[in-house]
């Protein structure tokens, strides 16, 4: 069973240091984000924060050590259900699983973890493999001289696959082919020789350009063939250029001092504060290197103020009995309207958090049909229920048909308006149906779940 709200408040008081205990604060790794689905931490704030300060915001999470699991600051609550796993089979009938986990301080109802298992089916038939046709003829060689490749293909039609099946193996093959013909060789220049050296690699403004020259090697990379004849090398075998436009010599940059760039990111609990620096001491010039490293950094900041916790509604109470105190006599099984009420509580609000929106009390008119005999009608078969047990041997599924009462066509007038609202019937009537499979109220059918997935932990 989960902790009562009073016990949860006591637990939070211990966490927040309100219980009067003078135990030493334990340093934890504090995170801005606790993922309610996966139970993981994100956005590390710092590793020198006490658990008490970290949990001033109940939306935060923490780790006791670097490799320890993430824990939520909030009171214990169930995570959302995980997505259903893929069906255990690709055809006919199998099963799917989903789970949820209890995260937070304290315990959730129904144990630390809960599973659900349901039947599934992804196709009415299973794949049937096909067979290959005979290979086609080889294509012509891909080149007209020297060696190339040629291919051939086949189709998955002998027989064709069924229900999503395929053929094993490749639909094409490739082999080399030799034309036994010599290709012509075209001439190409050898590599350029080195430029003559300039007097400097960088220069101050005002220096004049200086000439340098390079030449090509002979037309021998490769030499053009004579039979069959190849083309000669194009263009000139030499080239000139000057050393004009040499760049100024580079000057590397250096960081200035760190300066505050923002206030603390939060007004409660623990947050971040950003500092910034500028690469201007000096700034880089003429292609010099920029300053290494980031220009901003985050520091942890602690407001020492607990964050507001908004209130949330408890579950509605059951509707009260349908009664009419001003009426002398019984209203059961008659077209005499009565009245009902139900209420709920606003729980969990702390540190000036928002109050619960909406009404705390609901009223409605009703007709009392408790234990009243009524003609009934058998429902159609319900959908199949989840497989039970979700983690265990031989899970079963079930569906049912039920004898449901045919409620009378009573109307409910709203006094003073002339309007008619929906009728509310209260109490469990006694429906009367013709027997079905020797049953008068419910017919139940059970079947085993097929291809059951094993539980992971």
Short mmCIF file of C-alpha atoms in Angstrom, two decimals, residues 60-252:
data_model
loop_
_atom_site.label_atom_id
_atom_site.label_comp_id
_atom_site.label_asym_id
_atom_site.label_seq_id
_atom_site.Cartn_x
_atom_site.Cartn_y
_atom_site.Cartn_z
CA UNK A 60 14.28 17.47 -9.76
CA UNK A 61 16.14 14.14 -9.54
CA UNK A 62 19.41 13.04 -7.92
CA UNK A 63 22.02 10.27 -7.79
CA UNK A 64 23.76 9.25 -4.58
CA UNK A 65 26.86 8.33 -6.63
CA UNK A 66 27.92 8.75 -10.26
CA UNK A 67 26.90 5.21 -11.29
CA UNK A 68 23.90 4.94 -8.93
CA UNK A 69 20.33 4.86 -10.33
CA UNK A 70 18.44 8.13 -10.69
CA UNK A 71 15.94 8.90 -7.92
CA UNK A 72 13.02 11.34 -8.01
CA UNK A 73 12.55 14.04 -5.37
CA UNK A 74 8.73 13.79 -5.60
CA UNK A 75 6.59 11.45 -3.46
CA UNK A 76 6.31 7.95 -4.95
CA UNK A 77 4.02 7.67 -8.00
CA UNK A 78 3.61 5.31 -10.95
CA UNK A 79 5.25 6.20 -14.27
CA UNK A 80 3.22 6.23 -17.46
CA UNK A 81 2.71 2.85 -19.11
CA UNK A 82 5.47 1.96 -21.55
CA UNK A 83 4.47 1.39 -25.22
CA UNK A 84 3.28 -2.12 -26.02
CA UNK A 85 6.12 -4.38 -27.20
CA UNK A 86 5.97 -5.73 -30.77
CA UNK A 87 3.80 -8.82 -31.20
CA UNK A 88 5.73 -11.99 -30.30
CA UNK A 89 4.93 -13.45 -33.76
CA UNK A 90 4.61 -11.93 -37.23
CA UNK A 91 1.54 -13.95 -38.21
CA UNK A 92 -1.42 -15.65 -36.56
CA UNK A 93 -1.69 -15.16 -32.73
CA UNK A 94 0.90 -13.99 -30.16
CA UNK A 95 1.18 -11.64 -27.17
CA UNK A 96 2.36 -8.10 -26.30
CA UNK A 97 3.64 -6.67 -23.01
CA UNK A 98 3.85 -3.28 -21.37
CA UNK A 99 5.02 -2.18 -17.92
CA UNK A 100 5.20 0.77 -15.56
CA UNK A 101 7.59 1.57 -12.70
CA UNK A 102 7.25 3.22 -9.29
CA UNK A 103 9.52 6.29 -8.99
CA UNK A 104 9.88 8.66 -6.03
CA UNK A 105 10.26 8.70 -2.26
CA UNK A 106 8.13 6.03 -0.57
CA UNK A 107 6.09 3.17 -2.06
CA UNK A 108 3.35 2.90 -4.70
CA UNK A 109 0.35 0.63 -4.43
CA UNK A 110 0.57 -2.90 -5.91
CA UNK A 111 4.33 -3.36 -5.56
CA UNK A 112 7.43 -1.80 -7.16
CA UNK A 113 6.53 -2.67 -10.77
CA UNK A 114 3.47 -3.75 -12.73
CA UNK A 115 3.09 -5.63 -15.99
CA UNK A 116 0.24 -6.15 -18.48
CA UNK A 117 -0.01 -8.85 -21.17
CA UNK A 118 -2.53 -8.97 -24.04
CA UNK A 119 -3.10 -11.15 -27.13
CA UNK A 120 -2.25 -9.85 -30.62
CA UNK A 121 -2.25 -10.99 -34.24
CA UNK A 122 -0.43 -9.28 -37.14
CA UNK A 123 -1.64 -11.40 -40.07
CA UNK A 124 -4.06 -14.14 -40.94
CA UNK A 125 -1.39 -16.23 -42.66
CA UNK A 126 2.37 -16.89 -42.34
CA UNK A 127 4.88 -16.13 -45.15
CA UNK A 128 5.58 -18.88 -47.72
CA UNK A 129 8.96 -18.71 -49.51
CA UNK A 130 9.08 -18.56 -53.33
CA UNK A 131 11.42 -20.11 -55.89
CA UNK A 132 13.75 -18.63 -58.53
CA UNK A 133 13.21 -18.77 -62.29
CA UNK A 134 16.05 -19.82 -64.64
CA UNK A 135 18.93 -17.32 -65.15
CA UNK A 136 18.64 -14.90 -68.11
CA UNK A 137 21.39 -14.68 -70.75
CA UNK A 138 24.57 -12.71 -69.88
CA UNK A 139 24.49 -9.01 -70.93
CA UNK A 140 27.18 -7.71 -73.40
CA UNK A 141 30.55 -6.75 -71.88
CA UNK A 142 30.50 -3.29 -70.26
CA UNK A 143 33.60 -2.05 -72.24
CA UNK A 144 34.93 -2.28 -75.81
CA UNK A 145 38.60 -2.70 -74.85
CA UNK A 146 40.54 -4.46 -72.08
CA UNK A 147 38.38 -6.10 -69.32
CA UNK A 148 34.88 -5.23 -68.03
CA UNK A 149 31.87 -6.94 -66.44
CA UNK A 150 28.60 -8.53 -67.56
CA UNK A 151 25.50 -9.51 -65.59
CA UNK A 152 22.52 -11.81 -65.66
CA UNK A 153 19.27 -11.87 -63.63
CA UNK A 154 16.45 -14.14 -62.44
CA UNK A 155 12.97 -13.55 -60.98
CA UNK A 156 11.23 -14.85 -57.82
CA UNK A 157 8.33 -16.46 -59.72
CA UNK A 158 8.85 -20.25 -59.66
CA UNK A 159 6.66 -20.34 -57.63
CA UNK A 160 5.81 -16.80 -56.47
CA UNK A 161 5.98 -16.25 -52.66
CA UNK A 162 2.79 -15.92 -50.62
CA UNK A 163 1.71 -13.77 -47.66
CA UNK A 164 4.85 -11.58 -47.65
CA UNK A 165 7.39 -14.35 -48.32
CA UNK A 166 10.55 -13.89 -50.41
CA UNK A 167 13.20 -15.91 -52.26
CA UNK A 168 16.57 -16.57 -50.62
CA UNK A 169 19.68 -15.43 -52.46
CA UNK A 170 20.46 -12.68 -54.98
CA UNK A 171 18.40 -11.85 -58.05
CA UNK A 172 21.51 -10.94 -60.12
CA UNK A 173 25.07 -12.21 -60.77
CA UNK A 174 28.15 -10.42 -62.15
CA UNK A 175 31.24 -11.85 -63.85
CA UNK A 176 34.32 -10.36 -65.56
CA UNK A 177 34.74 -10.34 -69.33
CA UNK A 178 37.80 -9.77 -71.59
CA UNK A 179 37.42 -8.01 -75.00
CA UNK A 180 41.01 -8.92 -75.93
CA UNK A 181 41.31 -5.40 -77.44
CA UNK A 182 44.04 -2.84 -76.56
CA UNK A 183 42.78 0.63 -75.48
CA UNK A 184 44.59 3.77 -76.75
CA UNK A 185 46.79 5.64 -74.22
CA UNK A 186 46.49 9.47 -74.17
CA UNK A 187 49.43 11.55 -73.11
CA UNK A 188 49.52 13.50 -69.82
CA UNK A 189 51.98 15.89 -68.26
CA UNK A 190 54.27 14.88 -65.50
CA UNK A 191 53.83 16.67 -62.17
CA UNK A 192 54.75 20.33 -61.80
CA UNK A 193 58.16 21.13 -60.53
CA UNK A 194 58.40 23.19 -57.32
CA UNK A 195 57.92 26.96 -57.37
CA UNK A 196 60.95 29.05 -56.77
CA UNK A 197 61.07 30.23 -53.16
CA UNK A 198 59.67 33.63 -52.18
CA UNK A 199 61.70 35.77 -49.84
CA UNK A 200 59.06 35.44 -47.03
CA UNK A 201 55.78 33.68 -46.22
CA UNK A 202 54.16 36.78 -44.76
CA UNK A 203 54.93 40.44 -44.96
CA UNK A 204 54.03 43.86 -43.58
CA UNK A 205 51.91 46.15 -45.74
CA UNK A 206 53.83 47.94 -48.55
CA UNK A 207 56.26 45.20 -49.63
CA UNK A 208 56.42 44.62 -53.41
CA UNK A 209 55.74 41.35 -55.26
CA UNK A 210 58.59 39.06 -56.32
CA UNK A 211 58.59 36.68 -59.29
CA UNK A 212 58.85 32.89 -59.22
CA UNK A 213 58.50 30.22 -61.92
CA UNK A 214 57.59 26.52 -62.32
CA UNK A 215 57.94 24.07 -65.21
CA UNK A 216 56.27 20.81 -66.14
CA UNK A 217 58.16 17.62 -66.70
CA UNK A 218 58.01 15.86 -70.08
CA UNK A 219 54.77 14.50 -71.58
CA UNK A 220 55.33 11.08 -70.00
CA UNK A 221 52.63 10.53 -67.38
CA UNK A 222 51.82 8.49 -69.45
CA UNK A 223 53.44 8.84 -72.88
CA UNK A 224 50.79 8.78 -75.66
CA UNK A 225 50.54 5.45 -77.50
CA UNK A 226 51.32 5.14 -81.22
CA UNK A 227 49.14 2.10 -82.08
CA UNK A 228 46.35 2.87 -81.54
CA UNK A 229 47.34 6.56 -81.59
CA UNK A 230 46.85 8.56 -78.36
CA UNK A 231 46.48 12.33 -77.87
CA UNK A 232 49.47 14.56 -77.06
CA UNK A 233 49.62 16.56 -73.79
CA UNK A 234 47.61 19.83 -74.02
CA UNK A 235 48.89 23.29 -73.09
CA UNK A 236 52.30 24.77 -72.32
CA UNK A 237 55.13 23.07 -70.40
CA UNK A 238 55.90 26.09 -68.18
CA UNK A 239 54.10 28.70 -66.05
CA UNK A 240 54.98 31.94 -64.21
CA UNK A 241 53.52 33.81 -61.25
CA UNK A 242 54.61 36.46 -58.78
CA UNK A 243 54.64 36.51 -54.99
CA UNK A 244 52.25 39.50 -54.91
CA UNK A 245 49.60 39.66 -52.17
CA UNK A 246 51.48 37.80 -49.46
CA UNK A 247 49.34 37.87 -46.28
CA UNK A 248 50.17 39.80 -43.17
CA UNK A 249 51.82 37.65 -40.56
CA UNK A 250 49.13 36.03 -38.26
CA UNK A 251 48.56 37.11 -34.65
CA UNK A 252 46.79 34.65 -32.29
#
